[in-house]
CSV table of N, CA and C and ligand atoms in Angstrom, one decimal:
chain,number,residue,atom,x,y,z
A,1115,MET,N,18.9,-16.0,9.4
A,1115,MET,CA,18.6,-15.4,8.6
A,1115,MET,C,18.3,-13.7,9.5
A,1116,ASN,N,18.6,-12.6,9.4
A,1116,ASN,CA,19.0,-12.2,10.7
A,1116,ASN,C,18.4,-10.5,9.0
A,1117,MET,N,17.6,-11.0,8.0
A,1117,MET,CA,17.4,-10.3,6.8
A,1117,MET,C,16.9,-10.4,6.1
A,1118,ARG,N,15.2,-9.8,5.6
A,1118,ARG,CA,14.8,-10.6,5.1
A,1118,ARG,C,14.0,-9.4,3.4
A,1119,ILE,N,13.0,-9.5,2.2
A,1119,ILE,CA,12.4,-9.3,1.6
A,1119,ILE,C,11.7,-9.5,1.3
A,1120,GLY,N,11.2,-7.9,0.5
A,1120,GLY,CA,9.4,-8.6,-0.2
A,1120,GLY,C,9.0,-7.8,-1.1
A,1121,HIS,N,8.3,-8.1,-1.4
A,1121,HIS,CA,7.4,-7.9,-3.2
A,1121,HIS,C,6.4,-7.5,-3.2
A,1122,GLY,N,5.1,-6.4,-3.5
A,1122,GLY,CA,4.0,-7.0,-3.5
A,1122,GLY,C,3.5,-6.2,-4.5
A,1123,TYR,N,2.5,-6.7,-5.6
A,1123,TYR,CA,2.0,-5.7,-6.3
A,1123,TYR,C,0.5,-6.1,-6.0
A,1124,ASP,N,-0.1,-4.6,-6.6
A,1124,ASP,CA,-1.4,-4.3,-6.3
A,1124,ASP,C,-2.3,-4.1,-6.7
A,1125,VAL,N,-3.2,-3.3,-7.7
A,1125,VAL,CA,-4.7,-3.1,-9.1
A,1125,VAL,C,-5.1,-2.8,-8.3
A,1126,HIS,N,-6.1,-1.6,-8.7
A,1126,HIS,CA,-7.5,-1.4,-8.3
A,1126,HIS,C,-8.2,-0.7,-9.3
A,1127,ARG,N,-9.1,-0.8,-10.1
A,1127,ARG,CA,-10.1,0.1,-10.5
A,1127,ARG,C,-10.8,1.5,-10.6
A,1128,PHE,N,-11.0,1.9,-11.5
A,1128,PHE,CA,-11.2,3.2,-11.2
A,1128,PHE,C,-13.0,3.0,-11.0
A,1129,ALA,N,-14.2,3.8,-11.0
A,1129,ALA,CA,-15.1,3.5,-10.5
A,1129,ALA,C,-15.6,3.9,-12.6
A,1130,ASP,N,-16.7,3.7,-13.6
A,1130,ASP,CA,-16.6,4.5,-14.3
A,1130,ASP,C,-17.8,5.6,-14.3
A,1131,GLU,N,-18.1,5.6,-13.3
A,1131,GLU,CA,-18.4,6.6,-13.3
A,1131,GLU,C,-18.5,7.9,-12.4
A,1132,ALA,N,-18.1,9.5,-12.2
A,1132,ALA,CA,-17.6,10.4,-11.6
A,1132,ALA,C,-19.1,10.4,-10.6
A,1133,GLY,N,-18.5,10.4,-9.2
A,1133,GLY,CA,-19.7,10.4,-8.3
A,1133,GLY,C,-19.5,11.3,-6.8
A,1134,GLU,N,-20.1,11.8,-6.7
A,1134,GLU,CA,-19.9,13.5,-5.9
A,1134,GLU,C,-19.5,12.8,-3.3
A,1135,ASN,N,-18.2,13.8,-3.8
A,1135,ASN,CA,-17.4,13.0,-3.2
A,1135,ASN,C,-16.1,11.9,-3.4
A,1136,SER,N,-15.8,11.7,-5.2
A,1136,SER,CA,-15.5,11.1,-5.2
A,1136,SER,C,-13.9,11.4,-5.0
A,1137,HIS,N,-12.9,10.1,-4.2
A,1137,HIS,CA,-11.6,10.4,-4.3
A,1137,HIS,C,-10.7,9.4,-4.3
A,1138,VAL,N,-9.7,9.4,-4.1
A,1138,VAL,CA,-8.3,7.9,-3.2
A,1138,VAL,C,-8.0,8.3,-2.5
A,1139,THR,N,-7.8,6.9,-1.5
A,1139,THR,CA,-7.5,6.9,-0.5
A,1139,THR,C,-5.9,6.1,-1.4
A,1140,LEU,N,-5.3,6.6,-0.7
A,1140,LEU,CA,-2.8,5.9,-0.9
A,1140,LEU,C,-2.4,6.8,0.0
A,1141,ALA,N,-1.9,4.9,0.7
A,1141,ALA,CA,-0.8,5.4,1.9
A,1141,ALA,C,-2.0,6.4,3.4
A,1142,THR,N,-2.3,6.0,2.7
A,1142,THR,CA,-3.0,6.4,3.9
A,1142,THR,C,-4.0,8.1,4.1
A,1143,VAL,N,-3.4,8.2,2.9
A,1143,VAL,CA,-4.0,9.9,2.8
A,1143,VAL,C,-6.1,9.9,1.0
A,1144,ARG,N,-6.0,10.4,1.6
A,1144,ARG,CA,-7.6,11.3,0.9
A,1144,ARG,C,-7.1,11.9,0.0
A,1145,ILE,N,-7.1,12.0,-1.1
A,1145,ILE,CA,-6.4,12.5,-2.5
A,1145,ILE,C,-7.7,12.7,-3.0
A,1146,PRO,N,-8.6,14.5,-3.4
A,1146,PRO,CA,-9.6,14.7,-4.2
A,1146,PRO,C,-9.3,14.0,-5.3
A,1147,HIS,N,-10.6,13.1,-6.1
A,1147,HIS,CA,-10.4,12.5,-7.7
A,1147,HIS,C,-11.3,13.3,-8.5
A,1148,ASP,N,-11.5,12.7,-9.4
A,1148,ASP,CA,-13.1,12.9,-9.8
A,1148,ASP,C,-13.3,11.4,-10.6
A,1149,ARG,N,-12.7,10.6,-10.2
A,1149,ARG,CA,-14.0,9.1,-10.0
A,1149,ARG,C,-12.9,8.2,-8.7
A,1150,SER,N,-14.0,7.5,-8.3
A,1150,SER,CA,-13.4,6.2,-6.6
A,1150,SER,C,-12.9,5.2,-7.2
A,1151,LEU,N,-11.7,4.6,-6.4
A,1151,LEU,CA,-10.8,3.1,-6.8
A,1151,LEU,C,-12.2,2.3,-6.3
A,1152,LEU,N,-12.8,1.7,-7.1
A,1152,LEU,CA,-13.5,0.0,-6.7
A,1152,LEU,C,-12.7,-0.6,-5.2
A,1153,SER,N,-13.6,-1.2,-4.5
A,1153,SER,CA,-13.2,-1.8,-3.0
A,1153,SER,C,-13.9,-3.0,-2.5
A,1154,HIS,N,-13.6,-3.7,-2.5
A,1154,HIS,CA,-13.9,-4.6,-0.9
A,1154,HIS,C,-14.1,-3.5,0.3
A,1155,SER,N,-12.3,-2.8,0.2
A,1155,SER,CA,-12.3,-2.4,1.0
A,1155,SER,C,-12.1,-0.7,0.9
A,1156,ASP,N,-10.7,0.1,1.6
A,1156,ASP,CA,-10.5,1.0,1.2
A,1156,ASP,C,-10.0,1.5,-0.5
A,1157,GLY,N,-10.3,0.9,-0.7
A,1157,GLY,CA,-9.2,1.1,-2.0
A,1157,GLY,C,-7.2,1.3,-2.3
A,1158,ASP,N,-6.8,1.2,-1.8
A,1158,ASP,CA,-5.8,2.2,-1.2
A,1158,ASP,C,-4.2,1.3,-1.6
A,1159,VAL,N,-4.7,0.8,-2.8
A,1159,VAL,CA,-3.2,0.1,-3.5
A,1159,VAL,C,-2.2,0.1,-3.0
A,1160,LEU,N,-1.9,1.5,-2.5
A,1160,LEU,CA,-0.5,1.5,-2.5
A,1160,LEU,C,-0.2,0.6,-0.7
A,1161,VAL,N,-0.9,1.1,-0.1
A,1161,VAL,CA,-0.7,0.0,1.0
A,1161,VAL,C,-1.1,-1.5,1.5
A,1162,HIS,N,-2.4,-1.7,-0.1
A,1162,HIS,CA,-2.5,-3.9,0.1
A,1162,HIS,C,-0.9,-3.9,-0.8
A,1163,ALA,N,-0.8,-2.8,-1.8
A,1163,ALA,CA,0.5,-3.6,-2.6
A,1163,ALA,C,2.0,-3.8,-1.0
A,1164,LEU,N,1.9,-2.4,-0.4
A,1164,LEU,CA,3.2,-2.8,0.8
A,1164,LEU,C,2.5,-3.9,1.4
A,1165,CYS,N,2.0,-3.9,2.5
A,1165,CYS,CA,0.7,-5.2,3.0
A,1165,CYS,C,2.4,-6.3,2.4
A,1166,ASP,N,1.5,-6.7,1.3
A,1166,ASP,CA,2.0,-8.0,0.7
A,1166,ASP,C,3.6,-8.5,0.3
A,1167,ALA,N,4.0,-6.9,-0.2
A,1167,ALA,CA,5.3,-7.0,1.4
A,1167,ALA,C,6.3,-7.2,2.5
A,1168,LEU,N,5.1,-6.4,3.0
A,1168,LEU,CA,5.5,-7.3,4.9
A,1168,LEU,C,5.6,-8.3,4.9
A,1169,LEU,N,3.6,-9.2,3.9
A,1169,LEU,CA,3.4,-9.7,3.9
A,1169,LEU,C,4.9,-11.4,3.7
A,1170,GLY,N,4.9,-11.2,2.2
A,1170,GLY,CA,5.6,-12.5,1.7
A,1170,GLY,C,7.5,-12.5,2.0
A,1171,ALA,N,7.8,-10.8,2.8
A,1171,ALA,CA,9.4,-10.7,3.6
A,1171,ALA,C,9.1,-12.4,4.5
A,1172,CYS,N,8.0,-12.0,4.9
A,1172,CYS,CA,7.8,-13.4,6.3
A,1172,CYS,C,7.0,-14.3,5.8
A,1173,ALA,N,7.5,-14.5,4.7
A,1173,ALA,CA,6.9,-16.0,4.1
A,1173,ALA,C,5.1,-16.2,4.5
A,1174,LEU,N,4.2,-15.1,5.4
A,1174,LEU,CA,2.4,-16.0,5.4
A,1174,LEU,C,2.3,-15.5,4.7
A,1175,GLY,N,1.9,-15.5,3.1
A,1175,GLY,CA,1.1,-15.6,2.4
A,1175,GLY,C,1.1,-14.4,1.9
A,1176,ASP,N,-0.3,-13.7,1.7
A,1176,ASP,CA,-0.9,-12.9,1.6
A,1176,ASP,C,-1.9,-12.2,1.5
A,1177,ILE,N,-2.3,-11.2,1.6
A,1177,ILE,CA,-3.3,-10.1,2.0
A,1177,ILE,C,-4.7,-11.0,2.7
A,1178,GLY,N,-4.6,-11.4,0.8
A,1178,GLY,CA,-5.8,-11.7,0.7
A,1178,GLY,C,-5.5,-13.1,2.0
A,1179,ASP,N,-5.1,-13.5,1.7
A,1179,ASP,CA,-5.3,-15.5,3.1
A,1179,ASP,C,-6.5,-14.9,4.4
A,1180,HIS,N,-4.8,-12.6,4.9
A,1180,HIS,CA,-5.2,-12.8,5.7
A,1180,HIS,C,-6.7,-12.3,6.4
A,1181,PHE,N,-7.2,-11.5,5.0
A,1181,PHE,CA,-8.1,-10.3,5.7
A,1181,PHE,C,-9.4,-10.6,3.9
A,1182,PRO,N,-9.9,-11.8,3.5
A,1182,PRO,CA,-10.6,-11.8,2.3
A,1182,PRO,C,-10.9,-11.0,2.6
A,1183,ASP,N,-11.8,-10.6,0.7
A,1183,ASP,CA,-12.7,-10.4,0.7
A,1183,ASP,C,-14.6,-10.9,1.2
A,1184,SER,N,-14.6,-11.9,1.3
A,1184,SER,CA,-14.8,-12.3,1.2
A,1184,SER,C,-16.4,-12.3,2.6
A,1185,ASP,N,-14.9,-12.7,3.6
A,1185,ASP,CA,-15.1,-11.4,4.4
A,1185,ASP,C,-16.2,-10.3,5.0
A,1186,PRO,N,-17.1,-10.0,5.1
A,1186,PRO,CA,-17.6,-9.0,5.4
A,1186,PRO,C,-17.3,-7.9,6.9
A,1187,ARG,N,-16.2,-8.8,7.1
A,1187,ARG,CA,-15.7,-7.5,8.1
A,1187,ARG,C,-14.8,-6.6,8.2
A,1188,PHE,N,-14.0,-7.1,6.9
A,1188,PHE,CA,-12.7,-6.2,6.4
A,1188,PHE,C,-14.3,-4.5,5.4
A,1189,ALA,N,-15.4,-5.6,5.6
A,1189,ALA,CA,-15.5,-4.0,4.7
A,1189,ALA,C,-15.6,-2.9,4.3
A,1190,GLY,N,-14.6,-2.2,3.5
A,1190,GLY,CA,-14.5,-1.2,4.0
A,1190,GLY,C,-13.8,-0.2,4.6
A,1191,ALA,N,-12.8,-1.8,4.6
A,1191,ALA,CA,-11.4,-1.6,6.0
A,1191,ALA,C,-10.7,-1.1,5.1
A,1192,ALA,N,-10.1,-0.2,6.5
A,1192,ALA,CA,-9.2,1.4,6.2
A,1192,ALA,C,-7.4,0.9,5.8
A,1193,GLY,N,-7.0,1.4,4.6
A,1193,GLY,CA,-5.7,1.0,4.8
A,1193,GLY,C,-4.8,0.5,6.8
A,1194,ARG,N,-4.7,1.8,6.6
A,1194,ARG,CA,-4.5,2.3,8.4
A,1194,ARG,C,-4.0,0.8,9.2
A,1195,ASP,N,-5.7,0.7,9.7
A,1195,ASP,CA,-5.9,-0.7,10.1
A,1195,ASP,C,-5.1,-2.3,9.5
A,1196,LEU,N,-5.2,-2.7,7.8
A,1196,LEU,CA,-5.6,-3.4,7.3
A,1196,LEU,C,-3.6,-4.0,8.1
A,1197,LEU,N,-2.7,-2.3,7.4
A,1197,LEU,CA,-1.3,-2.2,7.4
A,1197,LEU,C,-0.9,-2.8,9.2
A,1198,THR,N,-1.5,-1.8,10.5
A,1198,THR,CA,-0.9,-2.1,11.7
A,1198,THR,C,-0.8,-3.7,11.9
A,1199,ALA,N,-2.3,-4.6,10.6
A,1199,ALA,CA,-1.8,-6.0,11.8
A,1199,ALA,C,-1.5,-6.5,10.6
A,1200,VAL,N,-1.3,-5.8,10.0
A,1200,VAL,CA,-0.1,-6.7,9.2
A,1200,VAL,C,1.1,-6.2,9.6
A,1201,LEU,N,1.7,-5.3,10.0
A,1201,LEU,CA,3.0,-5.1,10.9
A,1201,LEU,C,2.7,-5.4,12.3
A,1202,HIS,N,1.1,-5.8,13.3
A,1202,HIS,CA,1.4,-7.1,14.9
A,1202,HIS,C,2.3,-7.8,13.6
A,1203,LYS,N,1.8,-9.2,12.9
A,1203,LYS,CA,1.4,-10.3,11.9
A,1203,LYS,C,3.6,-10.7,11.8
A,1204,VAL,N,4.2,-9.3,11.2
A,1204,VAL,CA,6.3,-9.0,10.9
A,1204,VAL,C,6.1,-9.5,12.7
A,1205,ALA,N,6.1,-8.8,13.5
A,1205,ALA,CA,6.4,-8.8,14.7
A,1205,ALA,C,6.5,-9.7,15.6
A,1206,LEU,N,5.6,-10.9,15.2
A,1206,LEU,CA,5.6,-12.2,15.3
A,1206,LEU,C,6.5,-12.7,14.7
A,1207,ALA,N,6.7,-13.3,13.7
A,1207,ALA,CA,7.2,-13.9,13.6
A,1207,ALA,C,8.1,-13.3,13.2
A,1208,GLY,N,9.0,-11.9,14.3
A,1208,GLY,CA,10.5,-11.6,15.0
A,1208,GLY,C,11.2,-11.0,14.2
A,1209,PHE,N,10.7,-9.3,13.2
A,1209,PHE,CA,10.9,-9.5,12.4
A,1209,PHE,C,10.3,-7.8,12.5
A,1210,ARG,N,11.3,-6.4,11.9
A,1210,ARG,CA,10.5,-4.9,10.9
A,1210,ARG,C,11.6,-3.9,10.5
A,1211,PRO,N,10.6,-3.6,9.5
A,1211,PRO,CA,11.0,-3.1,8.7
A,1211,PRO,C,12.1,-2.6,8.9
A,1212,VAL,N,12.8,-2.2,8.0
A,1212,VAL,CA,13.6,-1.5,7.6
A,1212,VAL,C,13.4,-0.3,6.2
A,1213,ASN,N,13.3,0.0,6.0
A,1213,ASN,CA,12.5,0.7,4.5
A,1213,ASN,C,12.1,0.5,3.6
A,1214,THR,N,11.5,1.2,2.9
A,1214,THR,CA,10.4,0.1,1.7
A,1214,THR,C,10.9,1.4,0.8
A,1215,ASP,N,9.7,0.5,-0.3
A,1215,ASP,CA,10.6,1.6,-1.3
A,1215,ASP,C,9.0,1.4,-2.6
A,1216,LEU,N,8.8,2.1,-3.0
A,1216,LEU,CA,6.0,1.7,-3.2
A,1216,LEU,C,7.3,2.8,-5.1
A,1217,THR,N,6.0,2.1,-6.3
A,1217,THR,CA,6.4,2.8,-7.1
A,1217,THR,C,4.9,2.6,-7.4
A,1218,LEU,N,3.6,4.2,-7.5
A,1218,LEU,CA,2.8,3.5,-7.8
A,1218,LEU,C,2.5,4.5,-9.7
A,1219,ILE,N,1.8,3.1,-10.3
A,1219,ILE,CA,1.7,3.8,-11.9
A,1219,ILE,C,0.3,3.9,-11.9
A,1220,ALA,N,0.2,5.4,-12.7
A,1220,ALA,CA,-1.2,5.9,-12.2
A,1220,ALA,C,-0.8,7.4,-13.8
A,1221,GLU,N,-2.0,6.8,-15.0
A,1221,GLU,CA,-1.9,9.0,-15.0
A,1221,GLU,C,-1.9,9.8,-14.4
A,1222,ARG,N,-3.4,9.7,-13.1
A,1222,ARG,CA,-3.7,10.5,-12.9
A,1222,ARG,C,-4.1,10.0,-11.5
A,1223,PRO,N,-4.9,10.2,-10.4
A,1223,PRO,CA,-4.2,11.8,-10.4
A,1223,PRO,C,-2.5,12.0,-9.7
A,1224,LYS,N,-2.5,12.9,-9.9
A,1224,LYS,CA,-0.4,13.1,-9.8
A,1224,LYS,C,-0.3,13.2,-8.6
A,1225,LEU,N,0.9,12.4,-8.6
A,1225,LEU,CA,0.7,12.4,-7.2
A,1225,LEU,C,1.5,13.0,-5.7
A,1226,ALA,N,3.1,14.0,-7.3
A,1226,ALA,CA,3.4,15.1,-6.5
A,1226,ALA,C,2.8,16.2,-5.4
A,1227,PRO,N,1.9,16.9,-5.5
A,1227,PRO,CA,1.6,17.1,-4.3
A,1227,PRO,C,1.1,16.7,-3.0
A,1228,HIS,N,1.1,15.7,-3.3
A,1228,HIS,CA,0.1,14.8,-2.0
A,1228,HIS,C,2.0,13.6,-1.2
A,1229,ARG,N,3.3,13.9,-2.2
A,1229,ARG,CA,4.4,11.8,-1.8
A,1229,ARG,C,4.5,12.4,-0.4
A,1230,GLU,N,4.5,13.9,-0.6
A,1230,GLU,CA,5.6,14.5,1.0
A,1230,GLU,C,4.6,13.3,2.6
A,1231,THR,N,3.2,13.8,2.1
A,1231,THR,CA,2.4,13.7,3.2
A,1231,THR,C,1.8,12.5,3.1
A,1232,MET,N,2.3,11.7,1.6
A,1232,MET,CA,1.8,9.8,1.7
A,1232,MET,C,3.5,9.2,2.2
A,1233,ARG,N,4.6,9.9,2.1
A,1233,ARG,CA,5.7,9.4,3.5
A,1233,ARG,C,5.1,9.1,5.2
A,1234,LEU,N,5.2,10.1,5.7
A,1234,LEU,CA,4.9,11.3,6.9
A,1234,LEU,C,3.8,10.0,6.9
A,1235,ALA,N,3.1,10.1,6.7
A,1235,ALA,CA,1.1,9.5,7.2
A,1235,ALA,C,2.1,8.1,7.4
A,1236,LEU,N,2.9,7.2,6.1
A,1236,LEU,CA,3.1,5.8,5.9
A,1236,LEU,C,4.5,5.6,7.2
A,1237,SER,N,5.5,6.5,7.3
A,1237,SER,CA,6.5,6.9,8.8
A,1237,SER,C,5.1,6.7,8.9
A,1238,ARG,N,5.1,7.2,10.6
A,1238,ARG,CA,4.4,7.0,11.6
A,1238,ARG,C,3.7,5.6,11.8
A,1239,VAL,N,3.0,5.2,10.7
A,1239,VAL,CA,1.9,4.0,10.9
A,1239,VAL,C,3.2,1.9,10.8
A,1240,MET,N,4.1,3.0,10.4
A,1240,MET,CA,5.3,2.1,10.2
A,1240,MET,C,6.6,2.1,11.3
A,1241,ASP,N,6.9,3.6,12.0
A,1241,ASP,CA,7.5,4.1,13.0
A,1241,ASP,C,9.2,3.3,12.6
A,1242,LEU,N,9.4,4.1,11.6
A,1242,LEU,CA,10.4,4.5,10.8
A,1242,LEU,C,10.2,6.0,10.0
A,1243,PRO,N,11.8,6.5,10.5
A,1243,PRO,CA,13.1,7.4,9.9
A,1243,PRO,C,10.8,8.1,7.8
A,1244,VAL,N,11.1,9.1,7.5
A,1244,VAL,CA,10.9,9.7,6.8
A,1244,VAL,C,11.4,9.1,5.4
A,1245,ASN,N,13.0,10.1,5.5
A,1245,ASN,CA,14.0,8.4,3.9
A,1245,ASN,C,14.1,7.3,4.2
A,1246,ALA,N,13.1,6.2,5.3
A,1246,ALA,CA,13.2,5.4,5.6
A,1246,ALA,C,12.1,4.9,4.4
A,1247,VAL,N,11.2,5.5,4.2
A,1247,VAL,CA,10.3,5.0,2.8
A,1247,VAL,C,10.0,6.0,2.0
A,1248,SER,N,10.1,5.5,0.5
A,1248,SER,CA,10.4,6.5,-0.5
A,1248,SER,C,8.9,5.5,-1.4
A,1249,ILE,N,8.2,6.8,-1.6
A,1249,ILE,CA,7.4,7.2,-2.6
A,1249,ILE,C,7.2,8.1,-4.0
A,1250,LYS,N,7.6,7.1,-4.8
A,1250,LYS,CA,7.9,6.9,-5.8
A,1250,LYS,C,6.8,7.3,-7.5
A,1251,ALA,N,6.0,7.8,-8.3
A,1251,ALA,CA,4.8,7.8,-8.8
A,1251,ALA,C,5.5,7.5,-10.7
A,1252,THR,N,5.2,6.7,-11.7
A,1252,THR,CA,5.4,6.7,-12.5
A,1252,THR,C,4.9,6.9,-14.1
A,1253,THR,N,4.0,7.6,-14.2
A,1253,THR,CA,2.8,6.3,-15.8
A,1253,THR,C,3.5,5.5,-16.8
A,1254,THR,N,2.3,5.2,-17.7
A,1254,THR,CA,3.3,4.6,-18.8
A,1254,THR,C,2.8,4.8,-20.3
A,1255,GLU,N,2.7,6.2,-20.1
A,1255,GLU,CA,3.0,7.1,-21.1
A,1255,GLU,C,1.7,6.6,-22.5
A,1256,GLY,N,0.1,6.3,-21.2
A,1256,GLY,CA,-0.5,6.2,-22.3
A,1256,GLY,C,-1.2,4.8,-22.4
A,1257,MET,N,-0.1,3.5,-22.4
A,1257,MET,CA,-0.1,1.8,-23.3
A,1257,MET,C,-0.9,1.7,-21.2
A,1258,GLY,N,-2.1,0.5,-21.9
A,1258,GLY,CA,-2.5,-0.3,-21.3
A,1258,GLY,C,-3.4,0.6,-19.6
A,1259,PHE,N,-3.9,-0.9,-19.0
A,1259,PHE,CA,-4.8,-0.7,-17.9
A,1259,PHE,C,-4.6,0.9,-16.9
A,1260,THR,N,-3.7,1.1,-16.8
A,1260,THR,CA,-3.7,2.7,-16.2
A,1260,THR,C,-3.4,3.6,-17.2
A,1261,GLY,N,-2.6,4.0,-19.0
A,1261,GLY,CA,-2.5,4.8,-19.7
A,1261,GLY,C,-3.9,4.9,-19.7
A,1262,ARG,N,-5.0,3.6,-19.5
A,1262,ARG,CA,-6.3,4.5,-20.7
A,1262,ARG,C,-7.3,5.0,-18.6
A,1263,ARG,N,-6.2,5.5,-17.8
A,1263,ARG,CA,-6.6,5.6,-17.6
A,1263,ARG,C,-8.4,5.2,-16.3
A,1264,GLU,N,-8.1,3.3,-15.6
A,1264,GLU,CA,-9.4,2.5,-16.1
A,1264,GLU,C,-8.1,1.8,-14.0
A,1265,GLY,N,-7.3,1.8,-13.9
A,1265,GLY,CA,-7.1,2.0,-12.9
A,1265,GLY,C,-5.6,2.2,-12.4
A,1266,ILE,N,-5.5,2.2,-11.2
A,1266,ILE,CA,-3.7,1.7,-10.8
A,1266,ILE,C,-3.6,0.5,-9.8
A,1267,ALA,N,-1.7,1.4,-10.2
A,1267,ALA,CA,-1.6,-0.4,-10.2
A,1267,ALA,C,0.0,0.0,-9.1
A,1268,CYS,N,0.6,-0.3,-8.2
A,1268,CYS,CA,1.2,-0.6,-7.4
A,1268,CYS,C,2.5,-1.8,-7.2
A,1269,HIS,N,3.7,-1.1,-7.1
A,1269,HIS,CA,4.7,-1.5,-6.7
A,1269,HIS,C,4.9,-1.5,-5.0
A,1270,ALA,N,5.3,-2.6,-4.3
A,1270,ALA,CA,6.0,-2.4,-2.8
A,1270,ALA,C,6.6,-2.9,-3.0
A,1271,VAL,N,8.7,-3.2,-2.3
A,1271,VAL,CA,9.9,-3.5,-1.9
A,1271,VAL,C,9.6,-2.5,-0.6
A,1272,VAL,N,9.9,-4.8,0.3
A,1272,VAL,CA,10.4,-3.8,2.3
A,1272,VAL,C,11.4,-4.7,2.0
A,1273,LEU,N,12.2,-4.0,3.0
A,1273,LEU,CA,13.6,-4.7,3.9
A,1273,LEU,C,13.6,-5.3,5.2
A,1274,LEU,N,13.8,-6.1,5.9
A,1274,LEU,CA,13.1,-6.6,7.0
A,1274,LEU,C,14.2,-6.5,8.0
A,1275,GLU,N,14.4,-6.4,9.1
A,1275,GLU,CA,15.4,-7.0,10.0
A,1275,GLU,C,15.0,-8.0,10.7
A,1276,ARG,N,16.0,-8.4,11.4
A,1276,ARG,CA,15.2,-9.0,13.1
A,1276,ARG,C,15.6,-8.0,14.0
A,1277,ASP,N,14.4,-8.3,14.8
A,1277,ASP,CA,14.1,-7.9,15.8
A,1277,ASP,C,14.3,-7.5,16.9
A,1278,THR,N,15.8,-8.2,17.4
A,1278,THR,CA,16.0,-9.0,18.2
A,1278,THR,C,15.7,-8.0,19.6
A,1279,ASP,N,14.8,-7.9,19.7
A,1279,ASP,CA,13.9,-6.9,21.3
A,1279,ASP,C,12.2,-8.0,20.7
A,1280,GLY,N,12.2,-7.9,19.8
A,1280,GLY,CA,10.8,-9.0,20.4
A,1280,GLY,C,10.7,-10.5,20.1
A,1281,SER,N,9.4,-11.8,19.6
A,1281,SER,CA,10.1,-12.9,19.6
A,1281,SER,C,10.8,-13.4,19.2
A,1282,PRO,N,11.0,-14.4,19.5
A,1282,PRO,CA,12.3,-15.2,18.9
A,1282,PRO,C,10.2,-15.2,17.7
A,1283,ALA,N,12.1,-15.8,15.9
A,1283,ALA,CA,10.8,-16.5,15.6
A,1283,ALA,C,11.1,-17.7,15.2
B,312,MG,MG1,-5.8,-4.4,-3.1
């Protein structure tokens, strides 16, 4: 089998209180916002969904299996580092990413001004052309936890191909 598809989904909750220096980190990009996301790691919901999609495509379990939030080594873990580690596991399994399509679900912050920066950042970490990294955003029109601005959700889909230069699976 030379191609694999994977899907990932993640959610992080906003802190109740606005804090000094509050921000969200999405696709490794720090975006100022009036509230931060609560997380054991840096709360990069987009990277976490992408990591689960990559692991899923290789049937390697999920991000919680590899980086348990009970493990102090991963406290405050940067999305970039988690993604790099997951890409290494994908390479060891004999695959490499072809493209990814990510859908963020949030009322705020508005992502359009940051989208190209986020695509570029992910393309660099994933060693993909920017046109192979899609980031879309939608609201839920005020409904549900994302609509009430209680948190941000993200869906990720990724396609992998057999890496003929890499180690055999
Ligand atoms: Mg997460």
